[in-house]
mmCIF file of N, CA and C in Angstrom:
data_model
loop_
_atom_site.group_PDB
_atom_site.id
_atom_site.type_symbol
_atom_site.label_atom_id
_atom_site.label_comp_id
_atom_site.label_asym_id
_atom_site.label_seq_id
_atom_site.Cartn_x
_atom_site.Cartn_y
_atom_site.Cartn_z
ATOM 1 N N UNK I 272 -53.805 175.490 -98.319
ATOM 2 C CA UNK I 272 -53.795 176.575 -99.291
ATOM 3 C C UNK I 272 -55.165 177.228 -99.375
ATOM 4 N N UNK I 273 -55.213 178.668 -99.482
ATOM 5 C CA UNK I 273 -56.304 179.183 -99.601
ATOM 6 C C UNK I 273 -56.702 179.575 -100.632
ATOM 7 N N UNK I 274 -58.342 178.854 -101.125
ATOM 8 C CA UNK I 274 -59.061 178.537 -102.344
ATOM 9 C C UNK I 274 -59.153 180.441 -102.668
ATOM 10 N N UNK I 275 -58.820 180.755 -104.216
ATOM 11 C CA UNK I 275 -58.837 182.031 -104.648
ATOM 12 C C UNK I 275 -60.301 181.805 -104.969
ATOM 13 N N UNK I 276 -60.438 181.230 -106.182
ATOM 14 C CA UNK I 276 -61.432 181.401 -107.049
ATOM 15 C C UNK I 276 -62.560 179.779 -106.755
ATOM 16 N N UNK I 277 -63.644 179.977 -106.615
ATOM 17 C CA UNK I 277 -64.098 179.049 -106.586
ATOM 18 C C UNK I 277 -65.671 178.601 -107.372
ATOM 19 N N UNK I 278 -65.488 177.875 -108.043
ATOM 20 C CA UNK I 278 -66.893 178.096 -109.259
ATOM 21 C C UNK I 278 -67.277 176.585 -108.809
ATOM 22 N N UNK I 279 -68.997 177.134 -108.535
ATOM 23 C CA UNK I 279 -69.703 175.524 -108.080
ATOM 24 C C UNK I 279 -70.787 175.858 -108.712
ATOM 25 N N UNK I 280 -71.129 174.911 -109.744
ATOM 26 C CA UNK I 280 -72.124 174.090 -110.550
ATOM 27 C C UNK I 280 -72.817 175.256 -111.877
ATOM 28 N N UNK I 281 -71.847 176.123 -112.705
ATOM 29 C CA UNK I 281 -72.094 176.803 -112.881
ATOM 30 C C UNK I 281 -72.612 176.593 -114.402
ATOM 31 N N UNK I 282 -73.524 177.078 -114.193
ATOM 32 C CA UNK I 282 -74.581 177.091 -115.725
ATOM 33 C C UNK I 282 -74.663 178.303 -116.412
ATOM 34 N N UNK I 283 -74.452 178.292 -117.684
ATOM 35 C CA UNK I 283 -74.406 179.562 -118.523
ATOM 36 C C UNK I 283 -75.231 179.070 -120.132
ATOM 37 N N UNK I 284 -76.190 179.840 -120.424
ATOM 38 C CA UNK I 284 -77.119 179.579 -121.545
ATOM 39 C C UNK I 284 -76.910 180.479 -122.710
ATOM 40 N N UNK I 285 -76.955 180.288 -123.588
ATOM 41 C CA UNK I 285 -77.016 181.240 -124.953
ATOM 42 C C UNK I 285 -78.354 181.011 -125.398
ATOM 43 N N UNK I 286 -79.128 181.517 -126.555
ATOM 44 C CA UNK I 286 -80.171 181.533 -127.204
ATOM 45 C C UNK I 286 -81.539 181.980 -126.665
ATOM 46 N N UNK I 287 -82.529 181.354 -127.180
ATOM 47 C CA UNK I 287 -84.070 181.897 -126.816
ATOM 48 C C UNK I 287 -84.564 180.451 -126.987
ATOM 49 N N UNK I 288 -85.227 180.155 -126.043
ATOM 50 C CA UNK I 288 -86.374 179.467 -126.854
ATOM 51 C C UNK I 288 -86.026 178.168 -127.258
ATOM 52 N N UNK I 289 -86.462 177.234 -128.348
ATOM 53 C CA UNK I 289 -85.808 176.394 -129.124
ATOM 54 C C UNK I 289 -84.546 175.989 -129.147
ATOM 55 N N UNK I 290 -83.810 177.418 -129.570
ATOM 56 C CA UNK I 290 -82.110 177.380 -129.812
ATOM 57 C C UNK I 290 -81.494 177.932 -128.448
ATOM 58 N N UNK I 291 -82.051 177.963 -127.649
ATOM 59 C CA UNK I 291 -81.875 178.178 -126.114
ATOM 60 C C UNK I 291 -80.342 176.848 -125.765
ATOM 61 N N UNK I 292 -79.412 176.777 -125.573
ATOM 62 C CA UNK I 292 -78.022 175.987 -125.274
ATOM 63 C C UNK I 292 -77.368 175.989 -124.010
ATOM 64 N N UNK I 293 -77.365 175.288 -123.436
ATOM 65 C CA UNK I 293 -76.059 175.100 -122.274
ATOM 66 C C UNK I 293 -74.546 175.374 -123.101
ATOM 67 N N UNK I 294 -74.057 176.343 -122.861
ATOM 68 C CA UNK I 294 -72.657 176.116 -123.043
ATOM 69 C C UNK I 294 -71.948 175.860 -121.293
ATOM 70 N N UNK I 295 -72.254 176.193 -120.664
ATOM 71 C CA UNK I 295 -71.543 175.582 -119.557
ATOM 72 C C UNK I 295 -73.057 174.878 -118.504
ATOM 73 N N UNK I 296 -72.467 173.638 -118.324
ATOM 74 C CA UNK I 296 -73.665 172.671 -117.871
ATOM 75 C C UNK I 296 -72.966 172.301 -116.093
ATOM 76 N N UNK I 297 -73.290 172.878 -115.492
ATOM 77 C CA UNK I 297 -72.959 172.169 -114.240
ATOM 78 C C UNK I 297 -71.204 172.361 -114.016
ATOM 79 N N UNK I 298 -70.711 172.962 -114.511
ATOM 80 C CA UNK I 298 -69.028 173.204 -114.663
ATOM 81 C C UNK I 298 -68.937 173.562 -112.923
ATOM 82 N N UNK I 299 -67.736 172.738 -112.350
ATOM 83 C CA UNK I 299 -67.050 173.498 -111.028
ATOM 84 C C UNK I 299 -65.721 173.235 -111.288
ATOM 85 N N UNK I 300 -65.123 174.396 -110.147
ATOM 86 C CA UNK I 300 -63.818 174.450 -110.887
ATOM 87 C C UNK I 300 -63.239 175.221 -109.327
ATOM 88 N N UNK I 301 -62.034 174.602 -108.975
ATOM 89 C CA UNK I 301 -61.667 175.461 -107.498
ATOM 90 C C UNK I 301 -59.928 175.491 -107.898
ATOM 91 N N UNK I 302 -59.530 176.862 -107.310
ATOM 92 C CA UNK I 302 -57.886 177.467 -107.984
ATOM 93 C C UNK I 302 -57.273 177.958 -106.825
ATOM 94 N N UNK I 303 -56.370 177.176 -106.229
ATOM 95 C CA UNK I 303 -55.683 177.499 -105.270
ATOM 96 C C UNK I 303 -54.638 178.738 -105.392
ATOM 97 N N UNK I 304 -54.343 179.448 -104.384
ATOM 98 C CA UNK I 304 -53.433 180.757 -103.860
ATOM 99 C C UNK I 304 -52.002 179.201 -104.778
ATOM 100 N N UNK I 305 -51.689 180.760 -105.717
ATOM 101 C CA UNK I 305 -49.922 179.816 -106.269
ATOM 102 C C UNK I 305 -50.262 179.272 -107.240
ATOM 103 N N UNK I 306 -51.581 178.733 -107.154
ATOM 104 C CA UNK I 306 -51.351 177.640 -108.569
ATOM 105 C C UNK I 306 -51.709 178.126 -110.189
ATOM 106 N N UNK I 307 -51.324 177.865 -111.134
ATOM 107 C CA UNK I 307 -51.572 178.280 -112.604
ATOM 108 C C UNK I 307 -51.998 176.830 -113.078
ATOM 109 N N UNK I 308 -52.975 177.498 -113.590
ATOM 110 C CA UNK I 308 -54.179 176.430 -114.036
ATOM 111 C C UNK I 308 -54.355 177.083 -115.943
ATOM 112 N N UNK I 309 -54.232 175.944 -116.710
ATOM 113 C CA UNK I 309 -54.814 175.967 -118.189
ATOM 114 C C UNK I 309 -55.779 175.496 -118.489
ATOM 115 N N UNK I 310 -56.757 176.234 -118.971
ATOM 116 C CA UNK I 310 -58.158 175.788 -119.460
ATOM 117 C C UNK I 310 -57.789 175.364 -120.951
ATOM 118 N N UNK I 311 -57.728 174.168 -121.066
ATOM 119 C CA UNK I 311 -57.874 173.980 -122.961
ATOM 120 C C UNK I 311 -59.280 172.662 -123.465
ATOM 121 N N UNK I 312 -59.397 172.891 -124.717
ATOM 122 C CA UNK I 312 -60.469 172.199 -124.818
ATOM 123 C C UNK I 312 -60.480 172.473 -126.539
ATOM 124 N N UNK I 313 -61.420 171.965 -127.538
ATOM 125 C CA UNK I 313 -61.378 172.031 -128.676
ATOM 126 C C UNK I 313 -62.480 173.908 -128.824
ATOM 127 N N UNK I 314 -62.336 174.132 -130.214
ATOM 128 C CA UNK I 314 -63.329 175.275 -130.569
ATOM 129 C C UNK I 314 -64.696 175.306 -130.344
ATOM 130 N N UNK I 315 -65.363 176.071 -129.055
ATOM 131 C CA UNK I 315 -66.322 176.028 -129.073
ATOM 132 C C UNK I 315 -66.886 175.095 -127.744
ATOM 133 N N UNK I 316 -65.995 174.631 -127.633
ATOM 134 C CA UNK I 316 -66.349 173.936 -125.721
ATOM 135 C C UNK I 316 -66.669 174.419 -124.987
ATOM 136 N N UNK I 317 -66.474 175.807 -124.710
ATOM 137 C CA UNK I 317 -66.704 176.981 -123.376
ATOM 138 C C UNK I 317 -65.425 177.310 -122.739
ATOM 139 N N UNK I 318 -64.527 177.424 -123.180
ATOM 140 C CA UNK I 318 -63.593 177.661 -122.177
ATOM 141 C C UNK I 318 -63.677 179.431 -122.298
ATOM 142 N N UNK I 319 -63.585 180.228 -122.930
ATOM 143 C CA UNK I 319 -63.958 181.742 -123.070
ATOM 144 C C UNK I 319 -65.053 181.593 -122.123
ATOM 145 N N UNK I 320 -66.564 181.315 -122.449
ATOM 146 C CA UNK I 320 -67.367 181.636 -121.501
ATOM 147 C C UNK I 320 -67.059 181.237 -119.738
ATOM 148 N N UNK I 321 -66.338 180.095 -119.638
ATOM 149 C CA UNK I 321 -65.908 179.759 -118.218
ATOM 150 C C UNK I 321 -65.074 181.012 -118.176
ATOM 151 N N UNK I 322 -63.670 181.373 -118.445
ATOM 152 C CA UNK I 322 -63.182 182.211 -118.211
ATOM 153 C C UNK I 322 -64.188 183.604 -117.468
ATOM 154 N N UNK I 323 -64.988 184.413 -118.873
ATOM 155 C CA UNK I 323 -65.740 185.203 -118.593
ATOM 156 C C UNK I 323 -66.681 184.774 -117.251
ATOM 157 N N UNK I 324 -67.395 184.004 -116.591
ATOM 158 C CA UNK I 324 -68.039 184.100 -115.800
ATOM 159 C C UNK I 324 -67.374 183.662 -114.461
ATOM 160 N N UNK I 325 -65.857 183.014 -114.380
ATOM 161 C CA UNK I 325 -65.374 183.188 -113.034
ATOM 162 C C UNK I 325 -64.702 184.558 -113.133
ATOM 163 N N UNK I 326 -64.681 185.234 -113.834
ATOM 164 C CA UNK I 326 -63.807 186.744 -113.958
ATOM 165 C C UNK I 326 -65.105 188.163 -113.305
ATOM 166 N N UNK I 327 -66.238 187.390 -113.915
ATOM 167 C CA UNK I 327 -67.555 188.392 -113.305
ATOM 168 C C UNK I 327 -67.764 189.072 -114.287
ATOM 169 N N UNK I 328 -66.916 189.059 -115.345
ATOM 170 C CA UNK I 328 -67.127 190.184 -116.701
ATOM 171 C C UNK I 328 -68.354 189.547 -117.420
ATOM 172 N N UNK I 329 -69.126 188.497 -117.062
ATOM 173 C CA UNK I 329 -70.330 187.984 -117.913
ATOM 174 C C UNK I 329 -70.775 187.274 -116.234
ATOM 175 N N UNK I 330 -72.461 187.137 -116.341
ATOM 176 C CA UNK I 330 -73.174 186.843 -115.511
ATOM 177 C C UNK I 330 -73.317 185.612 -115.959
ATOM 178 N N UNK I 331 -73.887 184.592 -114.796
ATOM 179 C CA UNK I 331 -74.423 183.250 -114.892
ATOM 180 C C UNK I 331 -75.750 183.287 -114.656
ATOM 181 N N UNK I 332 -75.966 181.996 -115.200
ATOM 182 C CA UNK I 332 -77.707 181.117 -115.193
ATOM 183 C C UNK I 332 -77.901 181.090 -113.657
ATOM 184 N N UNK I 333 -77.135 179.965 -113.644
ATOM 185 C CA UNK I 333 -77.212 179.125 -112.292
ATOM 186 C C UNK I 333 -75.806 179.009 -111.673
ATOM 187 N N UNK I 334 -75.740 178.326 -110.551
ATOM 188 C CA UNK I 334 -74.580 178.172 -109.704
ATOM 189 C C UNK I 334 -74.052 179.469 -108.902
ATOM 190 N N UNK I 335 -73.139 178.995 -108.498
ATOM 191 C CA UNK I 335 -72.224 179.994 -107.845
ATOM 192 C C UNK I 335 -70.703 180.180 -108.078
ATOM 193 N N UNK I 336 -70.265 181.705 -107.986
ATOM 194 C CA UNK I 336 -68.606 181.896 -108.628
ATOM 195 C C UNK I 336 -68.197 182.500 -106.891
ATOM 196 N N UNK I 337 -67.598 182.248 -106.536
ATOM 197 C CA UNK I 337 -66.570 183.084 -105.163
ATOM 198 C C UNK I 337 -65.308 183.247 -105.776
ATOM 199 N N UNK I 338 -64.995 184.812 -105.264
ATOM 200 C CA UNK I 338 -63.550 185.091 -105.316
ATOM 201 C C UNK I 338 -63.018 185.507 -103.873
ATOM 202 N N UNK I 339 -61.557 185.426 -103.765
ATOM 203 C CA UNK I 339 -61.659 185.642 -101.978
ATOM 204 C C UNK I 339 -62.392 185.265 -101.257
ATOM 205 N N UNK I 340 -62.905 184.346 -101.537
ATOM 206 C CA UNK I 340 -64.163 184.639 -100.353
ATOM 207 C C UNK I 340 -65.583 185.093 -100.503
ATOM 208 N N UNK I 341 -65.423 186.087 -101.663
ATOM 209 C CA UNK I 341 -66.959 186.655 -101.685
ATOM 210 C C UNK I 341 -67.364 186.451 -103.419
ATOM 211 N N UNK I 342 -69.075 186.445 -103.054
ATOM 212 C CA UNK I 342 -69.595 185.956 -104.323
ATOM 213 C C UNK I 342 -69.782 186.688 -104.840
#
């Protein structure tokens, strides 16, 4: 099966400084052609920000997102 979406080691920060936060710490995540995948988790885990940064509609820290093929 060919990998659609593929998110490796992806880091996403909120704040400045002090209050500077990992909401996504090292997250990978790979979504095969066909498959439906549910992100759930309690309020405030990151699943919105994961969403937003394998979608490209929000930028990352660190890591890498591929779609098709391209980053």
């Amino acid at each position: 099966m060919m990998k659609i979406i593929i998110g490796d080691q992806i880091v996403k920060a909120f704040g400045e400084g002090d209050e500077k936060r990992n909401v996504l710490d090292g997250v990978s995540v790979e979504i095969n052609e066909g498959e439906f995948v549910a992100v759930m988790g309690p309020s405030g885990s990151g699943k919105s920000t994961l969403m937003f940064s394998l979608s490209g509609m929000d930028g990352i820290d660190r890591g890498k997102v591929v779609f098709e093929s391209r980053d």
